[in-house]
Amino acid sequence: MKLLKTAAAIAVSVALLAGCNSSDDNNTQSETVRFATYNISFDRTKAGKIYEELAAGESQQIKHIAEVLQRTRPDVVFLTEFDHDGVGLNDQGVKDFNSKFLGQSQNGAEPIDYPYYYLAPTNTGLLASKDLDGNGIIALPNDAYGFGFYHGQYAFVVMSKYPLDTDNIRSFQKFLWKDMPNAALPTTESGDSYYSEEALSDFRLSSKNHIDVPVKIGEHTVHLLGMHPTPPVFDGPEDRNGKRNHDEIRLFSDYISDDVTQAYYLIDDKGTKGGLGIDASFIIAGDFNADPVDGDSYQYAIRQLLNHSRVSQEVAVGNYIPQSKGAAEYQTDKPYVGNPGDWTQLYPLRLDYVLPSNNLDVVDSGVYWEEKDSPQRYLFENEAGEQGKSVSSDHRLVWVDIKLD
């Protein structure tokens, strides 16, 4: 369990949750900056449907998601499963979310505004040029670079109170899986490659995208490294999704390595080689679909980051692992070995992460999952006992507070 925090850290946390964070006014002198990730379940079965709901301003699920953000008040938030046009050009949905939901008080919560945002291009629902699943037909969803019934399904968005250095964003949407040295490519029982050479010549590693977005906070730059690896399930004995999830996580593990040769193979979408500078500060965020002790991940894939020399061990495995009372009291009939207080998803598993670099000063962390007697319990469970997407999301918002001198 997490140890007791200092009185100063607790005071900072209470002020932030009460909506008193001075960075609401983009005051770069603020002592703390809250980074968060949240799988908001804004995926829909039809392209453009989420845009219609956001424009109408009436969806109760979206109102609940907005209220979660208003009550937790992150300064920079990485939102996964936010459908968009796939290429990141149509920002109307983000604008409507800002003005019609976040900008309107939800159940008395203080409105919040994110003037800066970035819609990342995504591989989900983007049809490949080769027959990836080997059935002789090139068709969605199984021949998409990332599973999806239309381009932009399950995409992600960065929203921020601080400026984003968009000129220096790096992405790895087009990086091929076969170009990762010693990649965990799936094989058949006989040891042959599960994918044909033709398929591998066009098989992108990232199921959505991997992005490096520099956030400008006064004189500081913090790199937001965002990803949403594929779930390590829905496959067969070859474990193709589990191995892809592992290597998607490995990409960022190599990207932040303090051994520059470890990232020599990485070439971003602009042709720039290599990883992140060894003196840079970063936050790795997203729904990684990988639990450190439970679930179906290949070789406990998330440990590549949790045990990484450049990642804050306090947040990864120590006293500042994000936790919640709501998760600790969650009832499940599924077997598990992990600490229930660490769970971020209803399965239940720890899948969502905000992992700072070890050169950042962490002062607080948490998972926003209110317990059953909380006045805000309606954000997590309805009268019918449902606790997933019909209420808000099957995931919970995870946050970490960083002190910048």
mmCIF file of C-alpha atoms in Angstrom:
data_model
loop_
_atom_site.group_PDB
_atom_site.id
_atom_site.type_symbol
_atom_site.label_atom_id
_atom_site.label_comp_id
_atom_site.label_asym_id
_atom_site.label_seq_id
_atom_site.Cartn_x
_atom_site.Cartn_y
_atom_site.Cartn_z
ATOM 1 C CA MET A 1 0.000 0.000 0.000
ATOM 2 C CA LYS A 2 1.051 3.602 -0.572
ATOM 3 C CA LEU A 3 2.793 5.227 2.371
ATOM 4 C CA LEU A 4 1.466 8.414 3.975
ATOM 5 C CA LYS A 5 2.446 11.514 2.007
ATOM 6 C CA THR A 6 3.734 14.798 3.344
ATOM 7 C CA ALA A 7 1.262 17.392 4.598
ATOM 8 C CA ALA A 8 2.372 19.722 1.806
ATOM 9 C CA ALA A 9 1.640 17.134 -0.873
ATOM 10 C CA ILE A 10 -1.785 16.393 0.599
ATOM 11 C CA ALA A 11 -2.599 20.105 0.726
ATOM 12 C CA VAL A 12 -1.635 20.466 -2.931
ATOM 13 C CA SER A 13 -3.844 17.503 -3.883
ATOM 14 C CA VAL A 14 -6.863 18.826 -1.984
ATOM 15 C CA ALA A 15 -6.496 22.265 -3.566
ATOM 16 C CA LEU A 16 -6.316 20.786 -7.036
ATOM 17 C CA LEU A 17 -9.352 18.568 -6.596
ATOM 18 C CA ALA A 18 -11.269 21.561 -5.265
ATOM 19 C CA GLY A 19 -10.546 23.405 -8.500
ATOM 20 C CA CYS A 20 -7.963 25.770 -6.993
ATOM 21 C CA ASN A 21 -5.089 24.933 -9.317
ATOM 22 C CA SER A 22 -3.595 28.275 -10.333
ATOM 23 C CA SER A 23 -2.590 26.832 -13.706
ATOM 24 C CA ASP A 24 -6.250 27.123 -14.759
ATOM 25 C CA ASP A 25 -5.184 30.641 -15.770
ATOM 26 C CA ASN A 26 -2.080 29.241 -17.479
ATOM 27 C CA ASN A 27 0.056 30.651 -14.645
ATOM 28 C CA THR A 28 3.445 29.174 -15.382
ATOM 29 C CA GLN A 29 4.570 30.012 -11.833
ATOM 30 C CA SER A 30 2.327 27.248 -10.481
ATOM 31 C CA GLU A 31 4.222 24.808 -8.287
ATOM 32 C CA THR A 32 2.480 21.741 -9.653
ATOM 33 C CA VAL A 33 1.308 20.447 -13.011
ATOM 34 C CA ARG A 34 -1.139 17.575 -13.183
ATOM 35 C CA PHE A 35 -0.672 15.066 -16.016
ATOM 36 C CA ALA A 36 -3.407 12.506 -16.635
ATOM 37 C CA THR A 37 -4.535 9.765 -18.954
ATOM 38 C CA TYR A 38 -8.121 8.668 -19.478
ATOM 39 C CA ASN A 39 -9.673 6.106 -21.797
ATOM 40 C CA ILE A 40 -12.947 7.945 -22.349
ATOM 41 C CA SER A 41 -14.793 5.350 -24.471
ATOM 42 C CA PHE A 42 -15.721 7.865 -27.181
ATOM 43 C CA ASP A 43 -15.588 5.077 -29.762
ATOM 44 C CA ARG A 44 -18.738 4.484 -31.751
ATOM 45 C CA THR A 45 -19.905 1.856 -34.260
ATOM 46 C CA LYS A 46 -20.297 4.409 -37.047
ATOM 47 C CA ALA A 47 -17.847 6.981 -38.403
ATOM 48 C CA GLY A 48 -18.817 10.520 -37.430
ATOM 49 C CA LYS A 49 -21.291 9.427 -34.737
ATOM 50 C CA ILE A 50 -19.252 10.898 -31.890
ATOM 51 C CA TYR A 51 -19.065 14.220 -33.760
ATOM 52 C CA GLU A 52 -22.871 14.266 -33.908
ATOM 53 C CA GLU A 53 -23.165 13.584 -30.171
ATOM 54 C CA LEU A 54 -20.581 16.216 -29.286
ATOM 55 C CA ALA A 55 -22.308 18.799 -31.485
ATOM 56 C CA ALA A 56 -25.699 18.060 -29.914
ATOM 57 C CA GLY A 57 -24.343 18.568 -26.386
ATOM 58 C CA GLU A 58 -26.852 16.159 -24.792
ATOM 59 C CA SER A 59 -25.075 12.832 -24.224
ATOM 60 C CA GLN A 60 -25.132 11.809 -20.559
ATOM 61 C CA GLN A 61 -22.050 9.629 -20.984
ATOM 62 C CA ILE A 62 -20.086 12.556 -22.417
ATOM 63 C CA LYS A 63 -21.357 14.817 -19.628
ATOM 64 C CA HIS A 64 -20.061 12.346 -17.071
ATOM 65 C CA ILE A 65 -16.660 12.161 -18.791
ATOM 66 C CA ALA A 66 -16.530 15.967 -18.791
ATOM 67 C CA GLU A 67 -17.427 16.065 -15.108
ATOM 68 C CA VAL A 68 -14.620 13.637 -14.287
ATOM 69 C CA LEU A 69 -12.202 16.044 -15.978
ATOM 70 C CA GLN A 70 -13.742 19.048 -14.212
ATOM 71 C CA ARG A 71 -13.406 17.387 -10.812
ATOM 72 C CA THR A 72 -9.857 16.082 -11.301
ATOM 73 C CA ARG A 73 -8.661 19.161 -13.253
ATOM 74 C CA PRO A 74 -5.623 17.819 -15.117
ATOM 75 C CA ASP A 75 -3.428 20.422 -16.791
ATOM 76 C CA VAL A 76 -2.380 18.041 -19.570
ATOM 77 C CA VAL A 77 -4.497 15.011 -20.383
ATOM 78 C CA PHE A 78 -4.050 12.184 -22.870
ATOM 79 C CA LEU A 79 -7.476 10.927 -24.002
ATOM 80 C CA THR A 80 -7.648 7.504 -25.638
ATOM 81 C CA GLU A 81 -10.589 6.080 -27.616
ATOM 82 C CA PHE A 82 -11.631 9.483 -28.904
ATOM 83 C CA ASP A 83 -12.893 8.843 -32.455
ATOM 84 C CA HIS A 84 -11.913 11.397 -35.097
ATOM 85 C CA ASP A 85 -11.268 11.612 -38.823
ATOM 86 C CA GLY A 86 -8.141 9.435 -38.615
ATOM 87 C CA VAL A 87 -5.732 12.036 -39.960
ATOM 88 C CA GLY A 88 -6.215 14.651 -37.283
ATOM 89 C CA LEU A 89 -7.502 17.499 -39.462
ATOM 90 C CA ASN A 90 -11.149 17.730 -38.385
ATOM 91 C CA ASP A 91 -10.979 19.204 -34.869
ATOM 92 C CA GLN A 92 -14.678 20.103 -34.564
ATOM 93 C CA GLY A 93 -15.294 17.277 -32.123
ATOM 94 C CA VAL A 94 -12.590 18.538 -29.767
ATOM 95 C CA LYS A 95 -13.927 22.087 -30.055
ATOM 96 C CA ASP A 96 -17.460 20.930 -29.206
ATOM 97 C CA PHE A 97 -16.193 18.842 -26.301
ATOM 98 C CA ASN A 98 -14.378 21.918 -24.993
ATOM 99 C CA SER A 99 -17.250 24.376 -25.388
ATOM 100 C CA LYS A 100 -20.416 22.299 -24.920
ATOM 101 C CA PHE A 101 -19.276 19.925 -22.196
ATOM 102 C CA LEU A 102 -16.030 20.927 -20.489
ATOM 103 C CA GLY A 103 -16.939 24.604 -20.722
ATOM 104 C CA GLN A 104 -20.321 24.005 -19.056
ATOM 105 C CA SER A 105 -20.628 23.187 -15.361
ATOM 106 C CA GLN A 106 -21.573 19.544 -14.857
ATOM 107 C CA ASN A 107 -23.491 19.017 -11.602
ATOM 108 C CA GLY A 108 -21.918 22.073 -9.998
ATOM 109 C CA ALA A 109 -18.321 21.285 -10.991
ATOM 110 C CA GLU A 110 -16.227 24.204 -12.193
ATOM 111 C CA PRO A 111 -15.881 24.420 -16.009
ATOM 112 C CA ILE A 112 -12.459 23.767 -17.474
ATOM 113 C CA ASP A 113 -10.841 24.792 -20.760
ATOM 114 C CA TYR A 114 -8.052 23.320 -22.862
ATOM 115 C CA PRO A 115 -6.959 25.902 -25.441
ATOM 116 C CA TYR A 116 -4.244 23.626 -26.826
ATOM 117 C CA TYR A 117 -4.839 20.199 -28.315
ATOM 118 C CA TYR A 118 -3.421 17.714 -30.777
ATOM 119 C CA LEU A 119 -5.335 15.083 -32.747
ATOM 120 C CA ALA A 120 -2.828 12.362 -33.595
ATOM 121 C CA PRO A 121 -3.132 10.517 -36.915
ATOM 122 C CA THR A 122 -3.985 6.881 -36.258
ATOM 123 C CA ASN A 123 -3.552 3.466 -37.851
ATOM 124 C CA THR A 124 -6.914 2.209 -36.589
ATOM 125 C CA GLY A 125 -9.277 1.504 -39.449
ATOM 126 C CA LEU A 126 -6.642 2.543 -42.011
ATOM 127 C CA LEU A 127 -6.634 -0.129 -44.712
ATOM 128 C CA ALA A 128 -3.224 -1.669 -45.433
ATOM 129 C CA SER A 129 -1.948 -2.223 -48.945
ATOM 130 C CA LYS A 130 -1.313 -5.930 -48.256
ATOM 131 C CA ASP A 131 -3.417 -8.876 -47.117
ATOM 132 C CA LEU A 132 -2.364 -8.859 -43.456
ATOM 133 C CA ASP A 133 -4.600 -11.669 -42.196
ATOM 134 C CA GLY A 134 -3.843 -13.935 -45.178
ATOM 135 C CA ASN A 135 -7.423 -14.718 -46.191
ATOM 136 C CA GLY A 136 -6.947 -13.551 -49.772
ATOM 137 C CA ILE A 137 -9.035 -10.389 -49.358
ATOM 138 C CA ILE A 138 -7.875 -6.915 -48.302
ATOM 139 C CA ALA A 139 -10.738 -5.580 -46.211
ATOM 140 C CA LEU A 140 -11.576 -3.897 -42.894
ATOM 141 C CA PRO A 141 -11.301 -4.459 -40.026
ATOM 142 C CA ASN A 142 -8.709 -7.251 -40.018
ATOM 143 C CA ASP A 143 -6.512 -5.777 -42.737
ATOM 144 C CA ALA A 144 -6.321 -2.374 -41.125
ATOM 145 C CA TYR A 145 -2.932 -1.350 -39.744
ATOM 146 C CA GLY A 146 -4.752 -1.175 -36.410
ATOM 147 C CA PHE A 147 -8.082 -2.872 -35.782
ATOM 148 C CA GLY A 148 -11.009 -0.649 -36.649
ATOM 149 C CA PHE A 149 -14.153 -0.597 -38.786
ATOM 150 C CA TYR A 150 -13.367 2.901 -40.085
ATOM 151 C CA HIS A 151 -10.364 5.169 -40.106
ATOM 152 C CA GLY A 152 -10.171 7.083 -36.849
ATOM 153 C CA GLN A 153 -12.014 4.625 -34.621
ATOM 154 C CA TYR A 154 -10.245 4.289 -31.231
ATOM 155 C CA ALA A 155 -8.012 7.283 -31.970
ATOM 156 C CA PHE A 156 -6.472 9.555 -29.325
ATOM 157 C CA VAL A 157 -6.144 13.235 -28.500
ATOM 158 C CA VAL A 158 -3.906 15.412 -26.297
ATOM 159 C CA MET A 159 -5.582 18.343 -24.510
ATOM 160 C CA SER A 160 -3.550 20.911 -22.585
ATOM 161 C CA LYS A 161 -3.661 24.208 -20.706
ATOM 162 C CA TYR A 162 -0.063 24.760 -21.774
ATOM 163 C CA PRO A 163 1.254 25.343 -25.301
ATOM 164 C CA LEU A 164 2.233 22.338 -27.369
ATOM 165 C CA ASP A 165 5.372 22.586 -29.498
ATOM 166 C CA THR A 166 3.641 21.214 -32.582
ATOM 167 C CA ASP A 167 6.637 21.915 -34.846
ATOM 168 C CA ASN A 168 8.690 19.367 -32.927
ATOM 169 C CA ILE A 169 6.152 16.573 -32.470
ATOM 170 C CA ARG A 170 7.519 13.175 -33.391
ATOM 171 C CA SER A 171 5.352 10.201 -34.342
ATOM 172 C CA PHE A 172 5.980 6.594 -35.318
ATOM 173 C CA GLN A 173 2.749 5.753 -37.094
ATOM 174 C CA LYS A 174 4.497 4.245 -40.135
ATOM 175 C CA PHE A 175 7.332 2.363 -38.417
ATOM 176 C CA LEU A 176 7.333 -1.293 -39.555
ATOM 177 C CA TRP A 177 7.298 -4.085 -37.007
ATOM 178 C CA LYS A 178 9.939 -6.073 -38.886
ATOM 179 C CA ASP A 179 12.382 -3.166 -38.541
ATOM 180 C CA MET A 180 12.598 -3.546 -34.765
ATOM 181 C CA PRO A 181 15.732 -5.603 -33.949
ATOM 182 C CA ASN A 182 14.859 -8.953 -32.357
ATOM 183 C CA ALA A 183 11.159 -8.199 -32.674
ATOM 184 C CA ALA A 184 8.758 -10.623 -30.998
ATOM 185 C CA LEU A 185 7.160 -11.524 -34.319
ATOM 186 C CA PRO A 186 4.644 -14.384 -33.998
ATOM 187 C CA THR A 187 5.389 -17.840 -35.361
ATOM 188 C CA THR A 188 3.397 -20.971 -36.117
ATOM 189 C CA GLU A 189 3.741 -24.213 -34.148
ATOM 190 C CA SER A 190 6.334 -25.337 -36.685
ATOM 191 C CA GLY A 191 8.431 -22.226 -36.081
ATOM 192 C CA ASP A 192 7.605 -20.486 -39.355
ATOM 193 C CA SER A 193 6.596 -16.838 -39.460
ATOM 194 C CA TYR A 194 2.900 -16.403 -38.766
ATOM 195 C CA TYR A 195 2.777 -13.495 -41.220
ATOM 196 C CA SER A 196 3.899 -13.773 -44.825
ATOM 197 C CA GLU A 197 6.882 -11.772 -46.052
ATOM 198 C CA GLU A 198 4.476 -9.720 -48.138
ATOM 199 C CA ALA A 199 2.362 -8.874 -45.094
ATOM 200 C CA LEU A 200 5.410 -7.984 -42.982
ATOM 201 C CA SER A 201 6.637 -5.641 -45.713
ATOM 202 C CA ASP A 202 3.643 -3.424 -44.884
ATOM 203 C CA PHE A 203 2.868 -4.331 -41.240
ATOM 204 C CA ARG A 204 3.139 -1.275 -39.003
ATOM 205 C CA LEU A 205 4.106 -1.855 -35.384
ATOM 206 C CA SER A 206 1.905 0.818 -33.822
ATOM 207 C CA SER A 207 -1.755 -0.172 -33.685
ATOM 208 C CA LYS A 208 -2.688 3.528 -33.323
ATOM 209 C CA ASN A 209 0.408 5.723 -33.145
ATOM 210 C CA HIS A 210 3.315 6.539 -30.839
ATOM 211 C CA ILE A 211 3.735 10.265 -30.304
ATOM 212 C CA ASP A 212 6.200 12.579 -28.592
ATOM 213 C CA VAL A 213 4.527 15.938 -27.930
ATOM 214 C CA PRO A 214 6.726 18.590 -26.243
ATOM 215 C CA VAL A 215 4.675 20.583 -23.712
ATOM 216 C CA LYS A 216 5.991 24.085 -22.948
ATOM 217 C CA ILE A 217 5.477 24.940 -19.265
ATOM 218 C CA GLY A 218 7.196 28.273 -18.680
ATOM 219 C CA GLU A 219 10.910 27.626 -19.114
ATOM 220 C CA HIS A 220 10.376 23.879 -18.893
ATOM 221 C CA THR A 221 9.712 21.352 -21.639
ATOM 222 C CA VAL A 222 8.113 18.041 -20.719
ATOM 223 C CA HIS A 223 7.702 15.472 -23.478
ATOM 224 C CA LEU A 224 4.341 13.738 -23.417
ATOM 225 C CA LEU A 225 4.904 10.270 -24.849
ATOM 226 C CA GLY A 226 1.508 8.830 -25.710
ATOM 227 C CA MET A 227 0.484 5.390 -26.946
ATOM 228 C CA HIS A 228 -2.395 2.907 -26.807
ATOM 229 C CA PRO A 229 -1.011 -0.566 -27.609
ATOM 230 C CA THR A 230 -3.306 -3.264 -28.921
ATOM 231 C CA PRO A 231 -4.983 -5.559 -26.364
ATOM 232 C CA PRO A 232 -3.010 -8.829 -25.947
ATOM 233 C CA VAL A 233 -6.120 -10.936 -26.627
ATOM 234 C CA PHE A 234 -8.454 -11.827 -29.545
ATOM 235 C CA ASP A 235 -5.819 -14.051 -31.163
ATOM 236 C CA GLY A 236 -4.662 -17.695 -31.080
ATOM 237 C CA PRO A 237 -1.743 -19.787 -29.849
ATOM 238 C CA GLU A 238 0.648 -17.674 -31.924
ATOM 239 C CA ASP A 239 -0.161 -14.767 -29.528
ATOM 240 C CA ARG A 240 0.145 -12.209 -32.324
ATOM 241 C CA ASN A 241 -1.642 -9.459 -30.397
ATOM 242 C CA GLY A 242 0.194 -10.188 -27.175
ATOM 243 C CA LYS A 243 3.550 -9.966 -28.948
ATOM 244 C CA ARG A 244 2.548 -6.806 -30.785
ATOM 245 C CA ASN A 245 1.471 -5.239 -27.482
ATOM 246 C CA HIS A 246 4.871 -6.181 -26.028
ATOM 247 C CA ASP A 247 6.790 -4.571 -28.859
ATOM 248 C CA GLU A 248 4.599 -1.465 -28.904
ATOM 249 C CA ILE A 249 5.572 -0.979 -25.258
ATOM 250 C CA ARG A 250 9.179 -1.828 -26.092
ATOM 251 C CA LEU A 251 9.258 0.988 -28.667
ATOM 252 C CA PHE A 252 8.975 3.603 -25.913
ATOM 253 C CA SER A 253 11.274 1.617 -23.625
ATOM 254 C CA ASP A 254 13.946 1.850 -26.321
ATOM 255 C CA TYR A 255 13.014 5.448 -27.165
ATOM 256 C CA ILE A 256 13.867 6.649 -23.629
ATOM 257 C CA SER A 257 16.915 4.413 -23.137
ATOM 258 C CA ASP A 258 19.976 6.066 -21.583
ATOM 259 C CA ASP A 259 21.969 3.933 -24.027
ATOM 260 C CA VAL A 260 21.574 5.882 -27.259
ATOM 261 C CA THR A 261 22.465 2.810 -29.333
ATOM 262 C CA GLN A 262 19.301 1.108 -28.041
ATOM 263 C CA ALA A 263 17.154 3.483 -30.124
ATOM 264 C CA TYR A 264 19.370 3.701 -33.210
ATOM 265 C CA TYR A 265 16.858 1.763 -35.310
ATOM 266 C CA LEU A 266 13.925 4.101 -34.648
ATOM 267 C CA ILE A 267 12.988 6.369 -37.556
ATOM 268 C CA ASP A 268 10.009 8.653 -37.076
ATOM 269 C CA ASP A 269 7.467 9.687 -39.694
ATOM 270 C CA LYS A 270 9.606 12.687 -40.714
ATOM 271 C CA GLY A 271 12.711 10.553 -41.173
ATOM 272 C CA THR A 272 14.475 11.595 -37.967
ATOM 273 C CA LYS A 273 16.468 8.800 -36.343
ATOM 274 C CA GLY A 274 17.025 7.855 -32.724
ATOM 275 C CA GLY A 275 15.332 8.331 -29.374
ATOM 276 C CA LEU A 276 14.758 10.990 -26.752
ATOM 277 C CA GLY A 277 17.739 12.921 -25.365
ATOM 278 C CA ILE A 278 19.079 11.547 -22.095
ATOM 279 C CA ASP A 279 18.550 14.871 -20.278
ATOM 280 C CA ALA A 280 14.944 15.339 -21.416
ATOM 281 C CA SER A 281 11.985 15.178 -19.038
ATOM 282 C CA PHE A 282 9.020 13.064 -20.078
ATOM 283 C CA ILE A 283 5.665 11.598 -19.122
ATOM 284 C CA ILE A 284 4.679 8.283 -20.728
ATOM 285 C CA ALA A 285 0.892 8.071 -20.733
ATOM 286 C CA GLY A 286 -1.929 5.967 -22.059
ATOM 287 C CA ASP A 287 -3.965 2.799 -21.843
ATOM 288 C CA PHE A 288 -1.217 0.219 -22.322
ATOM 289 C CA ASN A 289 -3.463 -2.863 -22.094
ATOM 290 C CA ALA A 290 -0.859 -4.536 -19.874
ATOM 291 C CA ASP A 291 -0.901 -5.372 -16.167
ATOM 292 C CA PRO A 292 2.375 -6.137 -14.348
ATOM 293 C CA VAL A 293 1.145 -9.365 -12.716
ATOM 294 C CA ASP A 294 -2.309 -10.288 -14.081
ATOM 295 C CA GLY A 295 -3.971 -10.566 -17.474
ATOM 296 C CA ASP A 296 -2.737 -11.953 -20.780
ATOM 297 C CA SER A 297 0.236 -9.779 -21.687
ATOM 298 C CA TYR A 298 3.277 -11.388 -23.285
ATOM 299 C CA GLN A 299 6.235 -11.693 -20.885
ATOM 300 C CA TYR A 300 4.670 -9.111 -18.537
ATOM 301 C CA ALA A 301 5.260 -6.468 -21.204
ATOM 302 C CA ILE A 302 4.660 -3.418 -18.985
ATOM 303 C CA ARG A 303 7.655 -4.307 -16.816
ATOM 304 C CA GLN A 304 9.833 -2.988 -19.644
ATOM 305 C CA LEU A 305 8.731 0.479 -18.485
ATOM 306 C CA LEU A 306 7.998 -0.111 -14.807
ATOM 307 C CA ASN A 307 11.562 -1.326 -14.235
ATOM 308 C CA HIS A 308 13.174 1.173 -16.614
ATOM 309 C CA SER A 309 16.183 3.103 -15.321
ATOM 310 C CA ARG A 310 14.773 6.448 -16.538
ATOM 311 C CA VAL A 311 11.244 6.001 -15.167
ATOM 312 C CA SER A 312 10.292 7.251 -11.700
ATOM 313 C CA GLN A 313 10.269 4.139 -9.547
ATOM 314 C CA GLU A 314 8.061 5.842 -6.966
ATOM 315 C CA VAL A 315 5.220 6.006 -9.482
ATOM 316 C CA ALA A 316 6.007 2.755 -11.291
ATOM 317 C CA VAL A 317 6.331 0.388 -8.344
ATOM 318 C CA GLY A 318 6.749 2.482 -5.176
ATOM 319 C CA ASN A 319 4.931 4.788 -2.781
ATOM 320 C CA TYR A 320 3.282 6.841 -5.542
ATOM 321 C CA ILE A 321 1.637 4.086 -7.547
ATOM 322 C CA PRO A 322 -1.702 5.727 -8.458
ATOM 323 C CA GLN A 323 -4.470 4.186 -6.349
ATOM 324 C CA SER A 324 -8.115 4.665 -5.385
ATOM 325 C CA LYS A 325 -10.594 3.610 -2.721
ATOM 326 C CA GLY A 326 -13.131 2.746 -5.412
ATOM 327 C CA ALA A 327 -10.813 0.170 -6.942
ATOM 328 C CA ALA A 328 -9.890 -1.254 -3.542
ATOM 329 C CA GLU A 329 -13.542 -2.034 -2.789
ATOM 330 C CA TYR A 330 -14.428 -3.246 -6.305
ATOM 331 C CA GLN A 331 -15.984 -6.709 -6.259
ATOM 332 C CA THR A 332 -14.976 -9.268 -8.872
ATOM 333 C CA ASP A 333 -15.138 -13.020 -9.332
ATOM 334 C CA LYS A 334 -12.061 -13.007 -11.571
ATOM 335 C CA PRO A 335 -8.817 -14.397 -10.113
ATOM 336 C CA TYR A 336 -5.996 -11.928 -9.500
ATOM 337 C CA VAL A 337 -2.694 -11.502 -7.688
ATOM 338 C CA GLY A 338 -2.196 -7.755 -7.948
ATOM 339 C CA ASN A 339 -3.211 -5.081 -5.451
ATOM 340 C CA PRO A 340 -6.882 -4.137 -6.051
ATOM 341 C CA GLY A 341 -6.164 -0.532 -5.087
ATOM 342 C CA ASP A 342 -3.982 -0.231 -8.217
ATOM 343 C CA TRP A 343 -6.706 -1.223 -10.693
ATOM 344 C CA THR A 344 -7.674 1.275 -13.385
ATOM 345 C CA GLN A 345 -10.143 -0.834 -15.372
ATOM 346 C CA LEU A 346 -13.181 -2.979 -14.656
ATOM 347 C CA TYR A 347 -11.731 -6.282 -15.866
ATOM 348 C CA PRO A 348 -10.081 -5.654 -13.247
ATOM 349 C CA LEU A 349 -6.480 -4.757 -14.149
ATOM 350 C CA ARG A 350 -3.923 -1.967 -13.916
ATOM 351 C CA LEU A 351 -3.874 -0.919 -17.566
ATOM 352 C CA ASP A 352 -3.641 2.893 -17.575
ATOM 353 C CA TYR A 353 -0.385 4.637 -16.722
ATOM 354 C CA VAL A 354 1.178 8.043 -16.209
ATOM 355 C CA LEU A 355 4.913 7.363 -15.839
ATOM 356 C CA PRO A 356 7.208 10.372 -15.262
ATOM 357 C CA SER A 357 10.930 10.451 -15.899
ATOM 358 C CA ASN A 358 13.073 10.146 -12.788
ATOM 359 C CA ASN A 359 14.298 13.742 -13.152
ATOM 360 C CA LEU A 360 10.803 15.075 -12.334
ATOM 361 C CA ASP A 361 9.659 15.731 -8.771
ATOM 362 C CA VAL A 362 6.481 13.743 -8.070
ATOM 363 C CA VAL A 363 4.323 15.144 -5.256
ATOM 364 C CA ASP A 364 1.069 13.190 -5.612
ATOM 365 C CA SER A 365 -0.825 10.659 -7.710
ATOM 366 C CA GLY A 366 -4.133 8.868 -7.869
ATOM 367 C CA VAL A 367 -6.857 7.049 -9.754
ATOM 368 C CA TYR A 368 -10.209 8.851 -9.841
ATOM 369 C CA TRP A 369 -12.559 6.047 -8.768
ATOM 370 C CA GLU A 370 -14.866 7.152 -5.979
ATOM 371 C CA GLU A 371 -16.042 4.656 -3.374
ATOM 372 C CA LYS A 372 -19.682 3.590 -3.030
ATOM 373 C CA ASP A 373 -20.646 6.172 -0.384
ATOM 374 C CA SER A 374 -19.203 9.099 -2.353
ATOM 375 C CA PRO A 375 -21.569 11.894 -3.518
ATOM 376 C CA GLN A 376 -20.008 11.480 -6.978
ATOM 377 C CA ARG A 377 -20.581 7.745 -7.191
ATOM 378 C CA TYR A 378 -23.020 8.360 -10.079
ATOM 379 C CA LEU A 379 -19.972 9.023 -12.281
ATOM 380 C CA PHE A 380 -18.986 5.362 -11.906
ATOM 381 C CA GLU A 381 -22.155 3.355 -11.249
ATOM 382 C CA ASN A 382 -25.803 3.837 -12.161
ATOM 383 C CA GLU A 383 -28.912 2.659 -10.337
ATOM 384 C CA ALA A 384 -28.880 -0.583 -12.312
ATOM 385 C CA GLY A 385 -25.390 -1.358 -11.004
ATOM 386 C CA GLU A 386 -23.705 -0.796 -14.360
ATOM 387 C CA GLN A 387 -20.188 0.601 -14.059
ATOM 388 C CA GLY A 388 -18.884 0.782 -17.617
ATOM 389 C CA LYS A 389 -19.424 2.718 -20.812
ATOM 390 C CA SER A 390 -23.160 3.116 -20.237
ATOM 391 C CA VAL A 391 -22.226 5.365 -17.296
ATOM 392 C CA SER A 392 -18.888 6.912 -18.293
ATOM 393 C CA SER A 393 -16.087 4.480 -19.184
ATOM 394 C CA ASP A 394 -14.813 1.035 -18.241
ATOM 395 C CA HIS A 395 -11.489 2.746 -17.450
ATOM 396 C CA ARG A 396 -10.636 5.298 -14.771
ATOM 397 C CA LEU A 397 -8.687 8.541 -15.040
ATOM 398 C CA VAL A 398 -5.115 8.245 -13.705
ATOM 399 C CA TRP A 399 -3.159 11.348 -12.656
ATOM 400 C CA VAL A 400 0.266 12.336 -11.370
ATOM 401 C CA ASP A 401 1.264 15.753 -9.983
ATOM 402 C CA ILE A 402 4.702 17.085 -10.877
ATOM 403 C CA LYS A 403 6.442 19.967 -9.121
ATOM 404 C CA LEU A 404 8.441 22.202 -11.447
ATOM 405 C CA ASP A 405 10.870 24.676 -9.876
#
